[in-house]
Coordinates of C-alpha atoms in Angstrom, one line a residue:
Chain P
M1 CA 125.5 84.5 62.4
T2 CA 124.8 84.3 58.7
H3 CA 124.0 80.6 58.3
G4 CA 122.2 77.9 60.1
V5 CA 118.9 78.0 61.9
S6 CA 118.5 80.1 65.0
D7 CA 117.7 78.2 68.2
H8 CA 116.7 80.7 70.8
P9 CA 115.8 78.2 73.7
Q10 CA 119.3 76.6 73.4
K11 CA 121.2 80.0 73.2
A12 CA 119.1 81.3 76.1
A13 CA 119.8 78.2 78.2
E14 CA 123.6 78.7 77.6
F15 CA 123.3 82.4 78.7
I16 CA 121.4 81.4 81.9
A17 CA 123.8 78.7 82.8
D18 CA 125.9 81.5 84.2
S19 CA 123.2 82.5 86.6
Q20 CA 125.1 85.3 88.2
R21 CA 125.8 87.0 84.9
A22 CA 122.2 86.5 83.7
H23 CA 121.0 88.2 86.9
W24 CA 123.5 91.0 86.4
H25 CA 122.3 91.5 82.8
D26 CA 118.6 91.5 83.9
G27 CA 119.3 94.0 86.6
A28 CA 121.3 96.4 84.3
L29 CA 118.4 96.5 81.9
W30 CA 115.7 96.8 84.5
F31 CA 117.6 99.8 85.8
V32 CA 117.1 101.4 82.3
R33 CA 113.4 100.4 82.3
D34 CA 113.1 102.1 85.7
K35 CA 114.7 105.3 84.4
R36 CA 112.4 105.2 81.4
D37 CA 109.4 105.0 83.8
A38 CA 110.5 108.1 85.8
A39 CA 111.2 110.0 82.6
A40 CA 107.8 109.1 81.1
R41 CA 106.0 110.0 84.3
S42 CA 107.5 113.5 84.1
V43 CA 105.5 114.2 81.0
P44 CA 101.8 114.6 81.9
E45 CA 100.6 114.0 78.3
W46 CA 102.8 110.9 77.8
E47 CA 99.9 108.6 76.6
Q48 CA 98.7 111.4 74.3
L49 CA 102.2 111.7 72.8
R50 CA 102.3 107.9 72.2
E51 CA 99.0 108.0 70.4
T52 CA 100.0 111.0 68.3
A53 CA 103.3 109.3 67.3
K54 CA 101.4 106.2 66.4
Q55 CA 99.1 108.1 64.1
I56 CA 101.9 110.1 62.4
K57 CA 103.7 106.8 61.7
A58 CA 100.5 105.1 60.4
H59 CA 99.8 108.1 58.1
S60 CA 103.4 108.2 56.8
L61 CA 103.4 104.5 56.1
S62 CA 100.1 104.8 54.2
R63 CA 101.7 107.3 51.8
L64 CA 105.2 106.0 51.9
P65 CA 106.0 106.4 48.2
D66 CA 104.7 110.0 48.1
Y67 CA 106.6 111.1 51.1
L68 CA 109.8 109.4 49.9
E69 CA 109.6 111.0 46.5
E70 CA 109.0 114.4 48.2
F71 CA 112.0 113.8 50.4
E72 CA 114.1 112.9 47.4
R73 CA 113.1 116.1 45.6
K74 CA 113.7 118.4 48.5
A75 CA 117.0 116.7 49.5
T76 CA 118.2 116.9 46.0
A77 CA 117.3 120.6 45.8
L78 CA 119.4 121.1 48.9
G79 CA 122.4 119.6 47.1
A80 CA 122.4 116.0 48.4
Q81 CA 122.6 113.0 46.1
V82 CA 119.9 110.4 46.8
H83 CA 120.3 106.7 46.0
W84 CA 117.8 103.9 46.1
A85 CA 118.8 100.4 47.2
R86 CA 116.5 97.4 46.7
D87 CA 118.3 95.2 49.2
A88 CA 121.4 94.9 51.4
Q89 CA 123.6 93.9 48.6
E90 CA 122.6 96.9 46.5
H91 CA 123.1 99.2 49.5
N92 CA 126.6 97.9 50.2
E93 CA 127.6 98.3 46.5
I94 CA 126.2 101.8 46.4
V95 CA 128.2 102.8 49.5
Y96 CA 131.3 101.1 48.2
G97 CA 130.9 102.8 44.8
I98 CA 130.7 106.2 46.4
L99 CA 133.7 105.5 48.6
K100 CA 135.7 104.1 45.7
A101 CA 134.9 107.1 43.5
G102 CA 136.1 109.4 46.3
G103 CA 139.4 107.4 46.7
V104 CA 138.4 106.7 50.3
R105 CA 140.5 104.3 52.4
R106 CA 139.4 105.0 55.9
V107 CA 135.8 105.5 57.1
V108 CA 134.4 106.4 60.5
K109 CA 130.8 105.3 61.1
S110 CA 128.3 106.3 63.8
K111 CA 125.7 103.9 65.1
S112 CA 123.3 102.6 62.4
M113 CA 121.3 99.4 62.8
L114 CA 120.7 99.5 59.1
T115 CA 124.3 99.0 58.2
E116 CA 124.4 96.1 60.8
E117 CA 121.4 94.6 59.0
C118 CA 123.2 94.9 55.7
H119 CA 126.5 93.6 57.0
L120 CA 128.2 96.7 55.6
N121 CA 131.4 96.5 57.6
P122 CA 132.6 93.1 56.4
F123 CA 131.7 94.0 52.8
L124 CA 133.8 97.2 52.9
E125 CA 136.6 95.4 54.7
Q126 CA 136.7 92.8 52.0
H127 CA 137.2 95.7 49.5
G128 CA 140.1 97.0 51.5
I129 CA 138.4 99.8 53.3
E130 CA 139.0 100.3 57.0
V131 CA 135.7 101.0 58.9
V132 CA 135.8 102.2 62.5
D133 CA 132.6 102.3 64.6
T134 CA 132.8 105.4 66.7
D135 CA 130.0 104.8 69.2
L136 CA 131.9 103.7 72.3
G137 CA 129.7 100.5 72.8
E138 CA 129.9 99.7 69.1
R139 CA 133.7 100.2 69.1
I140 CA 134.0 97.8 72.0
V141 CA 132.0 95.0 70.3
Q142 CA 133.9 95.7 67.0
L143 CA 137.2 95.2 68.7
R144 CA 135.9 92.0 70.3
Q145 CA 134.7 90.9 66.8
E146 CA 131.2 90.3 67.9
P147 CA 127.8 91.8 66.9
P148 CA 126.0 94.4 69.1
S149 CA 123.6 92.7 71.6
H150 CA 121.3 95.7 71.9
I151 CA 120.2 98.4 69.5
V152 CA 120.8 101.3 71.8
L153 CA 123.3 99.8 74.3
P154 CA 125.4 97.6 72.0
A155 CA 127.9 96.4 74.7
I156 CA 125.4 96.0 77.5
H157 CA 126.4 92.4 77.9
I158 CA 130.0 93.2 78.6
K159 CA 131.4 94.0 82.1
K160 CA 133.9 96.8 82.7
E161 CA 136.5 94.2 83.6
E162 CA 136.1 92.7 80.1
V163 CA 136.3 96.2 78.5
G164 CA 139.6 96.6 80.4
D165 CA 141.0 93.4 79.0
C166 CA 139.8 94.3 75.5
F167 CA 141.4 97.8 75.6
H168 CA 144.6 96.4 77.1
E169 CA 144.9 94.1 74.2
H170 CA 143.9 96.6 71.4
L171 CA 144.6 100.1 72.8
G172 CA 147.4 99.3 75.1
T173 CA 145.8 100.4 78.4
E174 CA 147.1 99.1 81.7
A175 CA 146.4 95.5 82.4
G176 CA 143.6 95.0 84.8
A177 CA 142.2 98.5 84.5
T178 CA 138.5 98.8 85.3
D179 CA 138.0 102.5 86.0
P180 CA 135.3 103.7 83.5
A181 CA 136.7 107.2 83.3
Y182 CA 140.2 105.9 82.5
L183 CA 138.9 103.4 79.9
T184 CA 136.6 106.0 78.3
E185 CA 139.5 108.5 78.0
A186 CA 141.6 105.8 76.3
A187 CA 138.8 105.1 73.8
R188 CA 138.4 108.9 73.2
Q189 CA 142.1 109.3 72.4
H190 CA 142.1 106.3 70.1
L191 CA 138.9 107.4 68.3
R192 CA 140.1 111.0 67.9
E193 CA 143.0 109.7 65.9
R194 CA 140.7 107.7 63.7
F195 CA 138.4 110.7 63.2
M196 CA 141.4 112.8 62.1
Q197 CA 142.5 110.2 59.6
A198 CA 139.1 109.4 58.1
D199 CA 138.3 110.2 54.5
A200 CA 134.6 109.8 54.9
G201 CA 131.9 109.5 57.6
I202 CA 128.9 107.2 57.5
T203 CA 125.8 107.8 59.7
G204 CA 122.4 106.3 60.1
V205 CA 119.3 108.4 60.1
N206 CA 116.7 108.6 62.9
F207 CA 114.2 110.8 61.1
A208 CA 114.0 112.0 57.6
I209 CA 111.6 114.9 56.9
A210 CA 109.7 114.9 53.6
E211 CA 108.7 118.5 53.8
T212 CA 112.3 119.9 54.1
G213 CA 114.5 117.2 52.7
G214 CA 116.6 117.3 55.9
F215 CA 117.2 114.5 58.4
V216 CA 118.1 114.1 62.0
V217 CA 120.7 111.8 63.6
C218 CA 120.6 111.3 67.4
T219 CA 123.7 110.3 69.4
N220 CA 124.8 110.7 73.0
E221 CA 128.4 111.0 72.2
G222 CA 128.5 113.5 69.4
N223 CA 130.3 111.0 67.3
A224 CA 128.1 111.4 64.3
D225 CA 128.8 115.2 64.3
L226 CA 132.6 114.8 64.5
G227 CA 132.5 111.9 62.0
V228 CA 130.9 114.1 59.3
S229 CA 132.5 117.4 60.2
L230 CA 136.1 116.4 59.8
P231 CA 136.0 114.4 56.5
K232 CA 134.3 116.1 53.5
L233 CA 132.2 113.1 52.4
H234 CA 129.1 112.2 54.4
I235 CA 127.0 109.1 53.5
A236 CA 123.7 108.7 55.4
C237 CA 122.1 105.3 55.2
M238 CA 118.4 105.0 56.1
G239 CA 115.6 102.5 55.9
L240 CA 112.5 103.6 54.0
E241 CA 110.4 103.7 57.1
K242 CA 112.4 106.6 58.7
I243 CA 110.3 109.2 56.8
I244 CA 108.0 111.6 58.7
P245 CA 105.9 114.2 56.9
R246 CA 106.7 117.5 58.6
A247 CA 109.4 119.2 60.7
A248 CA 106.7 119.9 63.2
D249 CA 106.3 116.2 63.8
L250 CA 109.9 115.9 65.0
G251 CA 109.1 117.2 68.5
V252 CA 106.7 114.3 69.1
F253 CA 109.4 111.7 68.3
L254 CA 112.4 113.4 69.9
R255 CA 110.5 113.7 73.2
L256 CA 109.5 110.0 73.1
L257 CA 112.8 108.6 71.7
A258 CA 115.3 109.5 74.4
R259 CA 112.9 109.0 77.3
S260 CA 111.9 105.6 76.0
A261 CA 115.5 104.6 75.2
T262 CA 117.5 105.6 78.2
G263 CA 115.3 107.7 80.4
Q264 CA 116.9 111.0 79.3
P265 CA 114.7 114.0 78.6
I266 CA 116.4 114.4 75.2
T267 CA 119.3 112.8 73.4
T268 CA 122.5 114.7 74.0
Y269 CA 123.0 115.5 70.3
S270 CA 120.1 115.7 67.9
S271 CA 121.9 116.8 64.7
H272 CA 120.0 118.3 61.8
F273 CA 121.4 117.9 58.3
H274 CA 120.1 120.0 55.4
G275 CA 122.2 119.3 52.3
P276 CA 126.0 119.0 52.1
R277 CA 128.4 121.4 53.8
A278 CA 129.9 124.1 51.6
D279 CA 133.0 122.2 50.5
G280 CA 131.7 118.7 50.8
A281 CA 129.3 116.0 49.5
L282 CA 126.3 114.4 51.0
H283 CA 124.9 111.1 49.8
I284 CA 121.6 109.6 51.2
V285 CA 121.0 105.9 50.6
L286 CA 117.4 104.8 50.9
V287 CA 117.2 101.1 51.6
D288 CA 114.2 98.8 51.1
N289 CA 115.6 95.4 52.1
G290 CA 112.2 93.8 52.8
R291 CA 110.5 96.9 54.1
S292 CA 108.1 97.4 51.2
A293 CA 107.0 93.8 51.5
L294 CA 106.4 94.3 55.2
Q295 CA 104.4 97.5 54.3
Q296 CA 102.2 95.3 52.1
S297 CA 101.4 93.0 55.0
E298 CA 98.3 94.1 56.8
E299 CA 99.3 92.1 59.9
H300 CA 102.9 93.3 60.3
Q301 CA 102.9 96.8 58.6
R302 CA 102.7 98.4 62.0
A303 CA 106.1 97.0 62.9
L304 CA 107.6 99.5 60.5
S305 CA 106.6 102.3 62.9
C306 CA 109.5 101.3 65.1
I307 CA 111.8 104.2 66.0
R308 CA 114.5 101.8 67.4
C309 CA 114.4 103.1 71.0
G310 CA 115.0 99.7 72.5
A311 CA 112.4 100.1 75.3
C312 CA 110.8 96.8 74.4
L313 CA 114.1 95.0 74.8
N314 CA 114.7 96.6 78.2
T315 CA 111.3 95.7 79.5
C316 CA 111.2 92.2 78.0
P317 CA 111.6 89.6 80.8
V318 CA 112.9 87.1 78.2
Y319 CA 115.5 89.5 76.5
R320 CA 116.8 90.6 79.9
R321 CA 117.5 87.0 80.9
S322 CA 118.7 85.5 77.6
G323 CA 120.9 88.3 76.2
G324 CA 120.8 89.9 72.8
H325 CA 123.1 87.4 71.1
S326 CA 120.6 84.6 71.8
Y327 CA 118.4 86.1 69.1
E328 CA 121.1 85.8 66.4
T329 CA 119.7 88.8 64.5
P330 CA 120.9 92.5 64.2
V331 CA 117.7 93.7 66.0
P332 CA 117.0 91.4 68.9
G333 CA 114.2 91.3 71.5
P334 CA 110.5 91.7 70.9
I335 CA 110.6 94.0 67.9
G336 CA 113.4 92.0 66.3
S337 CA 111.4 88.8 66.7
I338 CA 108.7 90.4 64.5
L339 CA 111.2 91.8 61.9
A340 CA 113.5 88.8 61.5
P341 CA 111.0 86.1 60.4
S342 CA 109.7 88.5 57.8
R343 CA 113.2 88.4 56.3
D344 CA 113.8 84.6 56.7
P345 CA 110.9 82.6 58.4
G346 CA 112.8 79.4 58.2
K347 CA 115.9 80.7 60.0
Y348 CA 114.1 82.7 62.6
A349 CA 111.1 80.5 63.4
S350 CA 112.1 80.1 67.1
L351 CA 111.9 83.9 67.8
P352 CA 108.2 84.5 68.0
F353 CA 108.1 81.7 70.6
A354 CA 110.8 83.4 72.7
C355 CA 108.0 85.3 74.5
S356 CA 105.6 84.6 77.3
L357 CA 103.0 87.0 75.8
C358 CA 103.1 89.2 78.9
G359 CA 102.4 92.3 76.8
S360 CA 104.8 94.6 78.6
C361 CA 106.5 95.5 75.2
T362 CA 103.2 96.7 73.8
D363 CA 102.5 99.0 76.7
V364 CA 106.0 100.4 76.8
C365 CA 106.3 101.0 73.0
P366 CA 106.4 104.8 72.3
V367 CA 104.6 104.3 69.0
K368 CA 102.1 101.8 70.3
I369 CA 103.0 98.8 68.1
D370 CA 101.0 95.8 69.2
I371 CA 104.1 93.8 69.5
H372 CA 103.0 90.8 71.5
H373 CA 99.9 90.3 69.4
Q374 CA 102.1 90.4 66.3
L375 CA 104.3 87.7 67.8
L376 CA 101.2 85.6 68.4
T377 CA 100.2 86.2 64.8
W378 CA 103.6 85.1 63.6
R379 CA 103.2 81.8 65.5
R380 CA 100.1 81.0 63.5
E381 CA 101.7 82.1 60.2
L382 CA 104.8 80.0 60.9
A383 CA 102.6 77.0 61.7
E384 CA 100.6 77.5 58.5
S385 CA 103.7 77.8 56.3
G386 CA 105.2 74.7 57.8
H387 CA 108.1 76.3 59.6
L388 CA 107.7 74.7 63.0
D389 CA 109.9 71.9 64.3
W390 CA 108.4 68.4 64.7
K391 CA 108.1 68.8 68.5
K392 CA 105.9 71.9 68.3
R393 CA 104.0 70.5 65.3
W394 CA 103.0 67.2 66.9
S395 CA 102.4 68.5 70.5
M396 CA 100.1 71.2 69.1
R397 CA 98.3 68.7 66.8
L398 CA 97.8 66.4 69.8
A399 CA 96.5 69.3 71.9
G400 CA 94.2 70.3 69.1
V401 CA 92.7 66.8 68.9
V402 CA 92.1 66.5 72.7
L403 CA 90.8 70.1 73.2
G404 CA 88.5 69.8 70.2
R405 CA 86.5 66.8 71.5
V406 CA 84.6 67.2 74.8
W407 CA 84.5 63.4 75.5
L408 CA 88.2 63.0 74.8
Y409 CA 89.1 66.0 77.0
R410 CA 87.0 64.6 79.9
F411 CA 88.4 61.1 79.5
A412 CA 92.0 62.4 79.3
G413 CA 91.5 64.4 82.5
K414 CA 90.0 61.5 84.3
A415 CA 92.8 59.2 83.1
M416 CA 95.4 61.7 84.3
R417 CA 93.8 62.1 87.7
T418 CA 93.6 58.3 88.1
V419 CA 97.0 57.2 86.7
M420 CA 99.4 60.0 87.7
P421 CA 99.2 59.4 91.5
L422 CA 100.1 55.8 90.9
L423 CA 103.1 56.3 88.7
P424 CA 106.6 56.1 90.3
R425 CA 108.6 59.3 90.3
F426 CA 111.1 58.2 87.7
L427 CA 108.4 57.6 85.1
K428 CA 106.9 61.1 85.6
Y429 CA 110.2 63.0 85.8
N430 CA 111.9 61.6 82.7
P431 CA 114.1 63.6 80.3
L432 CA 111.2 64.2 78.0
N433 CA 109.4 66.1 80.7
A434 CA 110.7 69.6 80.3
W435 CA 108.2 70.9 82.9
G436 CA 109.7 68.6 85.6
K437 CA 113.4 69.5 85.1
Q438 CA 113.2 72.3 87.7
R439 CA 109.5 72.1 88.7
E440 CA 107.1 69.7 90.5
L441 CA 104.0 68.7 88.6
P442 CA 100.8 70.0 90.3
P443 CA 99.2 67.5 92.7
M444 CA 96.3 65.7 91.0
P445 CA 92.9 66.6 92.5
R446 CA 90.6 63.6 93.1
K447 CA 87.7 65.1 91.3
S448 CA 87.4 67.6 88.5
F449 CA 85.5 70.9 88.9
R450 CA 82.7 69.5 86.8
E451 CA 82.3 66.4 89.0
Q452 CA 82.4 68.5 92.2
Y453 CA 79.8 70.9 90.8
R454 CA 77.5 68.1 89.8
R455 CA 77.7 66.5 93.1
R456 CA 76.9 69.7 94.9
H457 CA 74.0 70.7 92.8
G458 CA 72.7 67.1 92.2
K459 CA 72.7 67.3 88.4
Chain D
M1 CA 79.5 86.1 75.0
K2 CA 82.4 88.4 75.6
S3 CA 80.2 91.1 77.0
K4 CA 78.6 88.6 79.5
T5 CA 81.9 87.1 80.6
Y6 CA 83.8 88.5 83.6
E7 CA 86.9 87.7 85.5
L8 CA 86.0 87.0 89.1
C9 CA 87.3 90.1 90.8
E10 CA 86.0 92.3 87.9
F11 CA 82.6 90.7 88.5
L12 CA 82.7 91.4 92.2
T13 CA 83.8 95.0 91.9
D14 CA 82.0 96.1 88.7
V15 CA 78.7 94.0 88.7
V16 CA 78.0 93.0 92.3
Q17 CA 79.8 96.2 93.4
V18 CA 81.0 94.7 96.6
E19 CA 81.9 97.3 99.2
K20 CA 82.5 95.1 102.2
L21 CA 83.8 91.5 102.8
A22 CA 83.2 89.4 105.9
V23 CA 86.6 87.7 105.5
Q24 CA 89.6 87.6 107.8
F25 CA 93.1 86.8 106.6
P26 CA 95.7 88.0 109.1
H27 CA 98.7 87.5 106.9
R28 CA 101.3 89.2 104.8
V29 CA 100.2 88.7 101.2
G30 CA 102.2 89.0 98.0
Y31 CA 99.9 89.7 95.2
H32 CA 101.1 88.5 91.8
Q33 CA 99.5 90.5 88.9
S34 CA 99.0 88.0 86.2
C35 CA 99.8 89.5 82.8
H36 CA 96.6 88.5 80.9
G37 CA 94.5 89.9 83.7
L38 CA 96.5 93.1 83.8
R39 CA 97.4 93.8 80.2
E40 CA 94.6 92.0 78.3
L41 CA 91.6 92.3 80.6
R42 CA 92.9 95.6 82.1
L43 CA 92.0 94.6 85.7
G44 CA 94.5 97.3 86.8
A45 CA 96.9 99.8 85.4
A46 CA 100.1 98.3 84.0
S47 CA 103.3 99.9 85.3
E48 CA 104.4 100.8 81.7
L49 CA 101.4 103.1 81.2
M50 CA 101.4 106.6 82.5
P51 CA 98.3 107.7 84.3
P52 CA 96.4 110.9 83.5
P53 CA 97.5 113.5 86.0
D54 CA 94.3 113.4 88.0
D55 CA 94.2 109.6 88.5
A56 CA 96.4 108.9 91.4
A57 CA 95.0 105.4 92.0
V58 CA 96.1 104.2 88.6
G59 CA 99.6 105.6 89.2
N60 CA 99.9 103.3 92.2
N61 CA 99.5 100.3 89.9
E62 CA 96.2 99.5 91.7
S63 CA 93.9 96.9 90.3
K64 CA 90.4 95.6 91.0
T65 CA 91.9 92.8 93.0
H66 CA 93.8 95.2 95.2
R67 CA 90.5 96.9 96.0
L68 CA 89.0 93.6 97.2
L69 CA 92.1 92.6 99.1
R70 CA 92.0 95.8 101.0
M71 CA 88.5 94.8 102.3
V72 CA 89.9 91.7 103.9
E73 CA 90.4 92.1 107.6
G74 CA 93.9 91.7 108.9
L75 CA 95.4 91.3 105.5
E76 CA 98.7 93.1 104.8
L77 CA 99.8 93.6 101.2
V78 CA 103.6 93.5 100.8
T79 CA 105.4 95.8 98.4
L80 CA 107.2 94.1 95.6
E81 CA 110.3 95.5 93.9
R82 CA 108.7 94.7 90.5
S83 CA 105.0 95.2 90.8
D84 CA 103.9 93.4 87.6
E85 CA 106.7 91.5 86.0
C86 CA 105.7 88.2 84.3
C87 CA 106.2 84.9 86.2
G88 CA 107.3 83.1 83.0
F89 CA 104.5 80.5 82.7
G90 CA 103.2 81.6 79.2
G91 CA 101.6 78.3 78.2
A92 CA 103.8 76.2 75.9
F93 CA 106.5 78.8 76.6
A94 CA 107.0 77.1 80.0
V95 CA 108.4 74.0 78.3
G96 CA 109.5 75.4 75.0
E97 CA 111.8 78.0 76.7
E98 CA 112.3 76.0 79.9
A99 CA 115.4 77.8 81.1
V100 CA 114.0 81.3 80.7
S101 CA 110.7 80.3 82.1
C102 CA 112.1 78.9 85.3
M103 CA 114.5 81.8 85.8
M104 CA 111.6 84.2 85.5
G105 CA 109.5 82.2 88.0
Q106 CA 112.4 82.0 90.4
D107 CA 113.0 85.7 90.3
R108 CA 109.3 86.4 91.0
I109 CA 109.4 84.1 94.0
A110 CA 112.5 85.7 95.3
D111 CA 110.8 89.1 95.1
H112 CA 107.9 87.9 97.2
Q113 CA 110.3 86.4 99.7
Q114 CA 112.4 89.5 100.1
A115 CA 109.2 91.5 100.6
G116 CA 108.2 89.2 103.5
A117 CA 105.2 87.5 101.9
E118 CA 103.7 84.5 103.7
V119 CA 101.7 83.5 100.6
I120 CA 101.5 84.4 96.9
V121 CA 98.0 85.2 95.7
A122 CA 97.0 85.5 92.0
N123 CA 93.9 85.5 89.8
D124 CA 95.5 83.0 87.3
M125 CA 95.9 79.4 88.2
S126 CA 98.6 78.8 85.6
C127 CA 101.0 81.4 87.1
L128 CA 100.4 79.7 90.5
M129 CA 100.9 76.2 89.2
H130 CA 104.3 77.3 87.7
M131 CA 105.6 79.1 90.7
D132 CA 104.3 76.5 93.1
G133 CA 106.1 73.8 91.1
L134 CA 109.4 75.7 91.5
I135 CA 108.7 76.3 95.2
R136 CA 107.9 72.7 96.0
R137 CA 110.9 71.4 94.1
Q138 CA 113.1 73.5 96.2
K139 CA 111.2 72.5 99.4
Q140 CA 110.6 76.1 100.3
N141 CA 107.9 77.2 102.6
L142 CA 105.8 79.7 100.6
P143 CA 102.3 78.6 99.8
V144 CA 100.2 79.9 96.9
M145 CA 96.5 80.6 96.8
H146 CA 94.0 81.5 94.1
I147 CA 92.2 84.8 94.9
A148 CA 88.9 82.8 95.0
E149 CA 90.2 80.7 97.8
L150 CA 91.2 83.7 99.8
L151 CA 87.9 85.6 99.2
A152 CA 86.0 82.4 100.1
G153 CA 87.6 82.5 103.6
N154 CA 90.1 79.7 103.2
K155 CA 92.9 79.8 105.7
L156 CA 96.6 79.9 104.9
P157 CA 97.6 76.5 103.5
R158 CA 99.9 74.6 105.9
N159 CA 102.4 71.9 104.7
G160 CA 101.0 72.1 101.2
K161 CA 97.4 71.4 102.3
T162 CA 94.5 73.6 101.6
Q163 CA 92.5 74.5 104.7
P164 CA 88.9 75.5 104.2

């Protein structure tokens, strides 16, 4: 995961090789997309909400430093301690520093894509601190020692039989158990124990409000609440882009978030935090890690509006069929394919091409990010910065030469129409012809449109 | 140039304002909504977008092409499970991401088959070339037609041959 160059086509082909599983995965996520459609349809002003959310985010990003400083002032006044981290390393060290100072040995953590992005868990484990992910899906992938495959449904790639096997091995449930209620109850008991033992709770942040210095964490399982209510130390880690100006703006986002994510009218728990509890401490870590650079990019700034609902993953025909792990990045799918190359263009150069440009992500996005257009822009930028592999480079160069010269284009067309029907099959369907692996080539017409048109109109 | 360029169906409904067609096509038709027609040219309402409350037609995922198809005598439009999912052609994507591309195309074809379509019709030749390539490799009997062929009065292709 942390080294080498990502190769989406290869990983996707491996996922699809198990056709039954790939279809099951596609169906599971299409079901979520369907639920989202029904939930969105129930709000008459849906499109207006999306437009409002987009504008609030655009405004917040345009004054990011002001709002962040206002948030810091207000949060500090409420008694929280605010930390600034330039990158993942600094973030991890700050969190470790707080834990070390508090003599913490056991931590419970609710879902946070930021801490995945920073690889916080392995860092803390190296320093002898036990971290337990308390979101059920996250706990499953943590026990299986793999990364989440989806930002909202981390274990969506795993079948209940496999959860049964995993829990049998780690939690001592009965062998072969597949009943979701039984398995969930086992996880509940197991997690409760960890909650009781924890010395600190770490959460992510969905929305931070500049005006009040408070923030909101959304979960469906209530694990964030329990994780920060039992231990006295709460550390909230947030990316800079989570800021919104006013408490009144929250309603717009909370209505969009759950409907877009899972088709629920509202997330089960939307927990508001304003300063530490009476006998505890609250630390807020604000993390940049490439965000301010993205904010400077006119092309990709809008990607920072993302509220991590996962709707673009659920609707993406490529994501549904290739699985989250094929992207080899903490945030997979369409939005991840914009964010990852900004962090490491060499490593993630294949991701903006893992897209048929169908545009479904752009239309489903609750904050109206022009996702597929940004992926197209990325392709150009990667070509210009020399990050394409030789096959793409040369085939595109050749296409450019042919399409840029009328005479050559006409000649090439005529040559194809004449030669192709004469060629034996094995010459046309060779290992270099990726089109012909599963598809027939189109039958060659005898005359081009131009030739037919000329003949008919005598020109 | 952009303001003077139209997609065929858009031209027929918006500029020529066709109300009637003297065309017969007594078959069950599966209409494939090509993504760039749908989400770039906005020939219809994409299923992701929610209609304003007073616009029922948009809510039905109707497009300008649908309006023309409804004028064709004897034509029956079949109902797909996924009304506007991408077929997976996507230009260089078709070869760069061969496995995903073919699975997407295969799934679209299967949807048209389960709906009982006798032919797949689309506004975009590249979607059709891709799906037709898959269909012919598997020696299945499901012809494809461009919308212009259908509106020009061509008959259902038999044995892979166009019938004017």
